[in-house]
CSV table of C-alpha atoms in Angstrom, one decimal:
chain,number,residue,atom,x,y,z
A,1,MET,CA,5.9,30.0,42.9
A,2,ILE,CA,6.0,32.8,40.3
A,3,LEU,CA,9.3,31.5,39.0
A,4,LEU,CA,7.8,28.0,38.7
A,5,ILE,CA,4.8,29.3,36.7
A,6,CYS,CA,7.1,31.2,34.4
A,7,ALA,CA,9.2,28.1,33.9
A,8,LEU,CA,6.2,26.0,33.0
A,9,LEU,CA,4.9,28.7,30.5
A,10,PHE,CA,8.4,28.8,29.0
A,11,PHE,CA,8.6,25.1,28.4
A,12,SER,CA,5.0,24.9,27.2
A,13,SER,CA,5.8,27.5,24.6
A,14,ILE,CA,8.8,25.4,23.4
A,15,ALA,CA,6.6,22.3,23.3
A,16,PHE,CA,4.0,24.1,21.2
A,17,ALA,CA,6.7,25.5,18.9
A,18,ASP,CA,8.1,22.0,18.4
A,19,ASN,CA,4.6,20.7,17.4
A,20,ASP,CA,4.2,23.4,14.7
A,21,ASP,CA,4.6,21.9,11.2
A,22,LYS,CA,7.8,22.8,9.5
A,23,SER,CA,6.1,22.3,6.2
A,24,PRO,CA,2.3,22.9,6.5
A,25,TRP,CA,0.1,20.6,4.4
A,26,SER,CA,-3.4,19.3,3.8
A,27,VAL,CA,-4.9,16.5,1.8
A,28,SER,CA,-8.3,16.3,0.1
A,29,ILE,CA,-9.9,13.4,-1.8
A,30,GLU,CA,-12.7,13.8,-4.3
A,31,GLY,CA,-14.7,11.6,-6.6
A,32,ASN,CA,-14.8,8.5,-4.3
A,33,LYS,CA,-18.1,6.6,-4.1
A,34,ILE,CA,-17.1,3.0,-3.2
A,35,PHE,CA,-14.9,3.9,-0.2
A,36,SER,CA,-15.4,6.7,2.3
A,37,LYS,CA,-13.0,9.5,2.7
A,38,PHE,CA,-12.1,8.2,6.1
A,39,GLN,CA,-11.2,4.8,4.6
A,40,LEU,CA,-9.1,6.4,1.9
A,41,ASN,CA,-7.3,8.6,4.4
A,42,GLU,CA,-6.6,5.6,6.6
A,43,GLN,CA,-5.3,3.8,3.5
A,44,LEU,CA,-2.8,6.7,2.8
A,45,ASP,CA,-1.2,5.9,6.2
A,46,ILE,CA,0.6,9.2,6.4
A,47,PRO,CA,3.0,9.3,9.4
A,48,ASP,CA,2.5,11.7,12.2
A,49,GLU,CA,5.8,13.5,11.5
A,50,PHE,CA,4.8,14.2,7.9
A,51,GLY,CA,4.6,18.0,8.7
A,52,GLN,CA,8.2,18.0,9.9
A,53,LEU,CA,9.7,16.7,6.6
A,54,ASP,CA,11.0,19.0,3.9
A,55,THR,CA,8.8,19.5,0.9
A,56,ILE,CA,10.7,17.2,-1.4
A,57,LYS,CA,10.3,14.3,1.0
A,58,GLN,CA,6.7,15.2,1.5
A,59,ASP,CA,5.9,15.1,-2.2
A,60,PHE,CA,7.7,11.8,-2.6
A,61,LEU,CA,6.0,10.2,0.3
A,62,MET,CA,2.5,11.5,-0.7
A,63,ARG,CA,3.0,10.0,-4.2
A,64,LEU,CA,4.0,6.7,-2.6
A,65,SER,CA,1.0,6.8,-0.2
A,66,SER,CA,-1.4,7.4,-3.1
A,67,GLU,CA,-0.3,4.0,-4.5
A,68,ASN,CA,-1.9,2.5,-1.3
A,69,ILE,CA,-5.3,3.9,-2.5
A,70,LYS,CA,-4.8,2.3,-5.9
A,71,ALA,CA,-4.0,-1.0,-4.2
A,72,LEU,CA,-7.2,-0.8,-2.2
A,73,TYR,CA,-9.3,-0.3,-5.4
A,74,TYR,CA,-7.5,-3.0,-7.3
A,75,SER,CA,-8.1,-5.4,-4.5
A,76,ARG,CA,-11.9,-4.9,-5.1
A,77,GLY,CA,-11.7,-5.2,-8.9
A,78,TYR,CA,-11.5,-1.5,-9.9
A,79,PHE,CA,-8.7,-1.9,-12.4
A,80,SER,CA,-10.0,0.9,-14.6
A,81,LEU,CA,-9.3,3.3,-11.7
A,82,ASP,CA,-7.9,6.7,-12.7
A,83,LEU,CA,-6.3,8.5,-9.8
A,84,LYS,CA,-4.7,11.9,-10.1
A,85,LEU,CA,-2.6,13.8,-7.6
A,86,GLU,CA,-2.1,17.5,-7.8
A,87,ILE,CA,0.1,19.5,-5.6
A,88,ASN,CA,-0.9,23.1,-5.1
A,89,ARG,CA,0.8,25.8,-3.0
A,90,GLU,CA,-1.2,28.1,-0.9
A,91,PRO,CA,0.3,31.2,0.9
A,92,LEU,CA,-0.8,31.4,4.6
A,93,SER,CA,-1.3,34.6,6.7
A,94,ASN,CA,1.9,33.9,8.7
A,95,GLY,CA,4.0,33.9,5.5
A,96,ASN,CA,4.4,30.2,5.2
A,97,ILE,CA,3.5,28.2,2.1
A,98,GLN,CA,1.1,25.3,2.6
A,99,ARG,CA,1.1,22.3,0.2
A,100,ASN,CA,-2.3,21.1,-0.6
A,101,TYR,CA,-2.4,17.5,-2.0
A,102,ASP,CA,-5.6,17.2,-4.0
A,103,ILE,CA,-6.5,13.6,-5.0
A,104,THR,CA,-9.2,13.0,-7.6
A,105,VAL,CA,-10.6,9.5,-8.0
A,106,SER,CA,-12.4,8.2,-11.1
A,107,GLU,CA,-13.4,4.7,-10.0
A,108,GLY,CA,-14.7,3.2,-13.3
A,109,GLU,CA,-16.4,-0.2,-13.6
A,110,CYS,CA,-15.8,-3.2,-11.3
A,111,TYR,CA,-14.3,-6.2,-13.1
A,112,LYS,CA,-15.7,-9.8,-12.7
A,113,PHE,CA,-14.2,-13.2,-12.4
A,114,ASN,CA,-14.4,-15.1,-15.6
A,115,ASP,CA,-12.3,-18.2,-16.2
A,116,ALA,CA,-10.5,-20.3,-13.5
A,117,LYS,CA,-8.0,-23.2,-13.9
A,118,ILE,CA,-6.0,-25.4,-11.5
A,119,ILE,CA,-2.7,-26.5,-13.0
A,120,SER,CA,-1.0,-29.2,-11.0
A,121,ALA,CA,2.6,-30.3,-11.4
A,122,GLY,CA,1.7,-33.9,-10.6
A,123,ASP,CA,-0.2,-36.5,-12.6
A,124,GLU,CA,-2.7,-37.3,-9.9
A,125,PRO,CA,-6.3,-36.1,-10.2
A,126,ILE,CA,-7.0,-32.7,-8.6
A,127,PRO,CA,-8.8,-33.4,-5.3
A,128,ILE,CA,-11.2,-30.5,-5.4
A,129,ASP,CA,-14.2,-29.6,-7.6
A,130,LEU,CA,-13.3,-26.4,-9.5
A,131,ALA,CA,-17.0,-25.4,-9.6
A,132,SER,CA,-17.0,-25.2,-5.8
A,133,LEU,CA,-14.6,-22.3,-5.8
A,134,LYS,CA,-15.7,-18.7,-5.5
A,135,ILE,CA,-13.6,-17.5,-8.4
A,136,THR,CA,-15.7,-19.6,-10.8
A,137,LYS,CA,-19.0,-17.9,-10.0
A,138,HIS,CA,-18.6,-14.9,-12.3
A,139,ARG,CA,-18.9,-12.7,-9.2
A,140,TYR,CA,-17.4,-9.2,-8.9
A,141,TYR,CA,-13.7,-9.5,-8.3
A,142,ASN,CA,-12.5,-9.6,-4.7
A,143,GLN,CA,-9.0,-10.4,-3.7
A,144,ASP,CA,-10.2,-12.1,-0.5
A,145,ASP,CA,-12.1,-14.7,-2.6
A,146,ILE,CA,-8.8,-15.8,-4.2
A,147,SER,CA,-7.2,-16.1,-0.8
A,148,GLU,CA,-10.0,-18.2,0.5
A,149,ASP,CA,-10.1,-20.4,-2.5
A,150,LEU,CA,-6.3,-21.0,-2.2
A,151,GLN,CA,-6.9,-22.1,1.3
A,152,GLU,CA,-9.6,-24.6,0.2
A,153,VAL,CA,-7.3,-26.0,-2.5
A,154,GLN,CA,-4.5,-26.3,0.1
A,155,LYS,CA,-6.8,-28.1,2.5
A,156,ALA,CA,-7.9,-30.6,-0.2
A,157,TYR,CA,-4.3,-31.5,-1.0
A,158,ARG,CA,-3.2,-31.7,2.6
A,159,LYS,CA,-6.1,-34.0,3.4
A,160,GLN,CA,-4.7,-36.6,0.9
A,161,GLY,CA,-1.3,-36.4,2.5
A,162,ASN,CA,0.5,-33.6,0.5
A,163,LEU,CA,1.8,-31.8,3.6
A,164,HIS,CA,4.3,-29.7,1.8
A,165,VAL,CA,2.0,-28.6,-1.1
A,166,TYR,CA,2.9,-25.2,-2.6
A,167,ILE,CA,0.1,-23.1,-4.1
A,168,SER,CA,0.3,-19.8,-6.0
A,169,SER,CA,-2.1,-17.8,-8.2
A,170,GLU,CA,-1.9,-15.8,-11.4
A,171,GLU,CA,-4.4,-13.1,-12.3
A,172,HIS,CA,-4.8,-12.1,-16.0
A,173,VAL,CA,-6.7,-8.9,-16.5
A,174,ASP,CA,-8.8,-8.5,-19.6
A,175,THR,CA,-9.2,-4.7,-19.8
A,176,THR,CA,-11.4,-5.0,-22.9
A,177,ALA,CA,-14.0,-7.4,-21.4
A,178,LYS,CA,-13.3,-6.1,-17.9
A,179,GLN,CA,-12.8,-9.6,-16.6
A,180,ILE,CA,-10.2,-11.5,-14.5
A,181,ASN,CA,-9.0,-15.0,-15.4
A,182,VAL,CA,-7.3,-16.8,-12.5
A,183,ILE,CA,-4.8,-19.7,-12.8
A,184,ILE,CA,-4.0,-21.6,-9.6
A,185,ASN,CA,-0.6,-23.3,-9.8
A,186,VAL,CA,-0.1,-26.3,-7.5
A,187,ASN,CA,3.1,-28.2,-6.7
A,188,PRO,CA,1.7,-31.1,-4.6
A,189,GLY,CA,5.0,-32.5,-3.4
A,190,PRO,CA,5.1,-36.2,-2.2
A,191,LYS,CA,2.5,-37.7,0.0
A,192,VAL,CA,3.7,-38.3,3.6
A,193,LEU,CA,3.3,-41.7,5.2
A,194,MET,CA,3.2,-41.9,9.0
A,195,GLY,CA,6.3,-43.3,10.8
A,196,ASN,CA,6.8,-42.7,14.5
A,197,VAL,CA,6.2,-39.8,16.8
A,198,ILE,CA,9.3,-38.5,18.5
A,199,THR,CA,8.5,-36.1,21.3
A,200,THR,CA,10.8,-33.8,23.3
A,201,THR,CA,9.9,-31.3,26.1
A,202,GLN,CA,11.8,-28.4,27.6
A,203,ARG,CA,11.1,-26.0,30.4
A,204,VAL,CA,11.2,-22.2,30.1
A,205,ILE,CA,14.7,-21.0,31.0
A,206,ASN,CA,14.6,-18.6,34.0
A,207,LYS,CA,16.7,-15.6,33.1
A,208,ASN,CA,17.7,-15.0,36.7
A,209,GLU,CA,19.4,-18.4,36.9
A,210,LYS,CA,23.1,-18.8,36.0
A,211,ASN,CA,22.5,-22.1,34.4
A,212,GLN,CA,21.0,-21.3,31.0
A,213,THR,CA,21.1,-24.9,29.7
A,214,PRO,CA,17.5,-26.0,28.7
A,215,GLU,CA,16.1,-28.6,31.1
A,216,GLN,CA,13.8,-31.4,30.2
A,217,GLY,CA,10.1,-30.6,30.8
A,218,LEU,CA,7.8,-32.2,33.3
A,219,THR,CA,5.3,-33.4,30.6
A,220,ASP,CA,5.3,-37.1,30.0
A,221,THR,CA,6.5,-37.5,26.4
A,222,SER,CA,4.8,-40.9,26.0
A,223,TRP,CA,1.5,-39.3,27.0
A,224,LEU,CA,2.0,-36.5,24.4
A,225,SER,CA,2.9,-39.0,21.7
A,226,SER,CA,-0.2,-41.0,22.5
A,227,LEU,CA,-2.4,-38.0,21.6
A,228,TRP,CA,-1.3,-38.5,18.0
A,229,ARG,CA,-4.0,-40.7,16.3
A,230,ILE,CA,-2.6,-41.4,12.8
A,231,PRO,CA,-1.5,-45.0,12.7
A,232,LYS,CA,1.9,-46.0,11.4
A,233,GLY,CA,2.0,-46.6,7.7
A,234,GLU,CA,-1.1,-44.5,6.9
A,235,ILE,CA,-1.2,-41.3,4.9
A,236,ILE,CA,-0.9,-38.2,7.2
A,237,ASP,CA,-3.9,-36.0,6.9
A,238,GLY,CA,-2.3,-32.6,6.7
A,239,ASN,CA,-5.3,-30.8,8.2
A,240,GLN,CA,-5.1,-33.0,11.3
A,241,TYR,CA,-1.3,-32.5,11.3
A,242,PHE,CA,-1.6,-28.7,11.5
A,243,ASN,CA,-4.7,-28.7,13.8
A,244,PHE,CA,-2.8,-30.8,16.2
A,245,LYS,CA,-0.3,-28.0,16.8
A,246,SER,CA,-3.2,-25.5,17.4
A,247,LYS,CA,-4.8,-27.9,19.9
A,248,LEU,CA,-1.7,-28.1,21.9
A,249,TYR,CA,-1.5,-24.3,22.0
A,250,SER,CA,-5.1,-24.2,23.1
A,251,THR,CA,-4.2,-26.1,26.3
A,252,GLN,CA,-2.1,-23.0,27.3
A,253,LEU,CA,0.5,-25.4,28.8
A,254,PHE,CA,3.1,-24.6,26.2
A,255,THR,CA,4.8,-21.4,25.1
A,256,GLN,CA,6.2,-23.0,21.9
A,257,VAL,CA,5.1,-26.0,19.8
A,258,LYS,CA,7.1,-27.2,16.8
A,259,LEU,CA,6.0,-30.0,14.4
A,260,ASN,CA,8.4,-31.3,11.7
A,261,ASP,CA,8.5,-34.4,9.7
A,262,SER,CA,11.6,-36.2,8.4
A,263,LEU,CA,11.7,-38.9,5.6
A,264,ARG,CA,13.1,-42.3,6.5
A,265,GLU,CA,14.9,-44.8,4.2
A,266,ASP,CA,11.8,-47.1,4.3
A,267,GLY,CA,9.6,-44.3,2.8
A,268,LEU,CA,7.8,-43.5,6.1
A,269,SER,CA,8.2,-40.1,7.8
A,270,ASP,CA,8.8,-39.6,11.5
A,271,VAL,CA,6.9,-36.7,13.1
A,272,HIS,CA,9.0,-34.6,15.5
A,273,LEU,CA,7.0,-32.9,18.3
A,274,ASP,CA,9.1,-30.4,20.3
A,275,VAL,CA,7.4,-28.3,23.0
A,276,ILE,CA,8.5,-25.7,25.6
A,277,GLU,CA,6.4,-25.6,28.8
A,278,ARG,CA,5.1,-22.6,30.6
A,279,VAL,CA,6.4,-21.7,34.0
A,280,PRO,CA,4.5,-23.7,36.5
A,281,GLY,CA,1.8,-21.7,38.3
A,282,GLU,CA,1.4,-19.2,35.5
A,283,ALA,CA,-0.8,-21.2,33.2
A,284,ARG,CA,-4.6,-21.1,32.8
A,285,TYR,CA,-6.1,-24.4,31.9
A,286,GLY,CA,-9.3,-25.3,30.1
A,287,PHE,CA,-10.3,-28.1,27.7
A,288,PHE,CA,-7.3,-29.9,26.3
A,289,PHE,CA,-8.6,-31.8,23.2
A,290,GLU,CA,-11.8,-32.5,21.4
A,291,GLU,CA,-13.2,-36.0,21.4
A,292,ILE,CA,-11.3,-36.9,18.3
A,293,TYR,CA,-8.2,-37.1,20.6
A,294,GLY,CA,-10.0,-39.1,23.2
A,295,PHE,CA,-9.2,-36.5,25.9
A,296,GLY,CA,-11.4,-34.3,28.0
A,297,ALA,CA,-10.5,-31.7,30.6
A,298,MET,CA,-7.7,-32.0,33.0
A,299,ALA,CA,-8.8,-32.1,36.7
A,300,TYR,CA,-5.5,-32.1,38.6
A,301,ALA,CA,-2.2,-30.7,37.5
A,302,ASP,CA,-0.1,-32.8,39.9
A,303,HIS,CA,-1.1,-36.1,38.2
A,304,LYS,CA,2.1,-38.1,37.9
A,305,ASN,CA,1.3,-39.7,34.6
A,306,PHE,CA,0.6,-36.3,33.0
A,307,PHE,CA,2.8,-33.5,34.1
A,308,GLY,CA,4.5,-34.3,37.4
A,309,LYS,CA,4.3,-31.7,40.1
A,310,PHE,CA,2.9,-28.2,39.4
A,311,ASN,CA,2.0,-25.3,41.6
A,312,GLU,CA,-1.5,-25.2,42.9
A,313,PHE,CA,-4.0,-23.6,40.6
A,314,SER,CA,-7.7,-23.4,39.9
A,315,THR,CA,-9.5,-24.6,36.8
A,316,SER,CA,-12.7,-23.8,35.0
A,317,VAL,CA,-14.6,-25.6,32.3
A,318,GLN,CA,-16.2,-23.4,29.7
């Protein structure tokens, strides 16, 4: 017993010695008002093994991490930010030298949105009112507003059939007036006209089986294709196109759903729907589709017209 206790103490001392920092350090942040010290320390994202690095690597990594704080302030419009990093060396009682990283922040004034434009590569009218965007309201700059406005512009183009629209933004900083001018560049791409729906289903491959060739799924492909409600020859509403994929995932019947479109010689585009089913008996089922798809909740999983034979399970409607 005594030997066991001595061994535990010995290994514990080794463990504590391993946890001691090879290069002791500390970080302090002063001058911050907009963000708390906790937020800024989180933004530094200093790794746990920082104290085990040599001092050259520590200094390099801390300078790199301080750029994360700048990025946080810039994302909220503080482009006049002045951030200084000082590295001070402090002797410790045990003879080691501790590196103190002192960060001083001067936040400055928050910039505002000023002018906004949408520049489209196509000749067709822009399908969204520029005045409805947040970046036109002369609000304080916020990077999230730009991201949300880009999504709204994307939805507007997708709704009129531009499935493959490409959108990017440019931000021009006016340091004199402390304003941000935003340009949204749009490459609409062609409008996609509906052709046919081509559906394939596969079952999840059991890793324990020798035969690794994918097998056809149990789901009735004609039933899956019937859920698609855009008639042949009509423009494909891109929002409905991408929501359709989310709806299939929400059934929890499939582990993978792929949607692709391919242009035909007649100008129409076929939609290819490829799904991989979950292992029977492991799924949890709820509502399948909203009323727009003309489908409610599934009552029995062994319905021949739907999914063939499945293991017994219970359902609940929420």
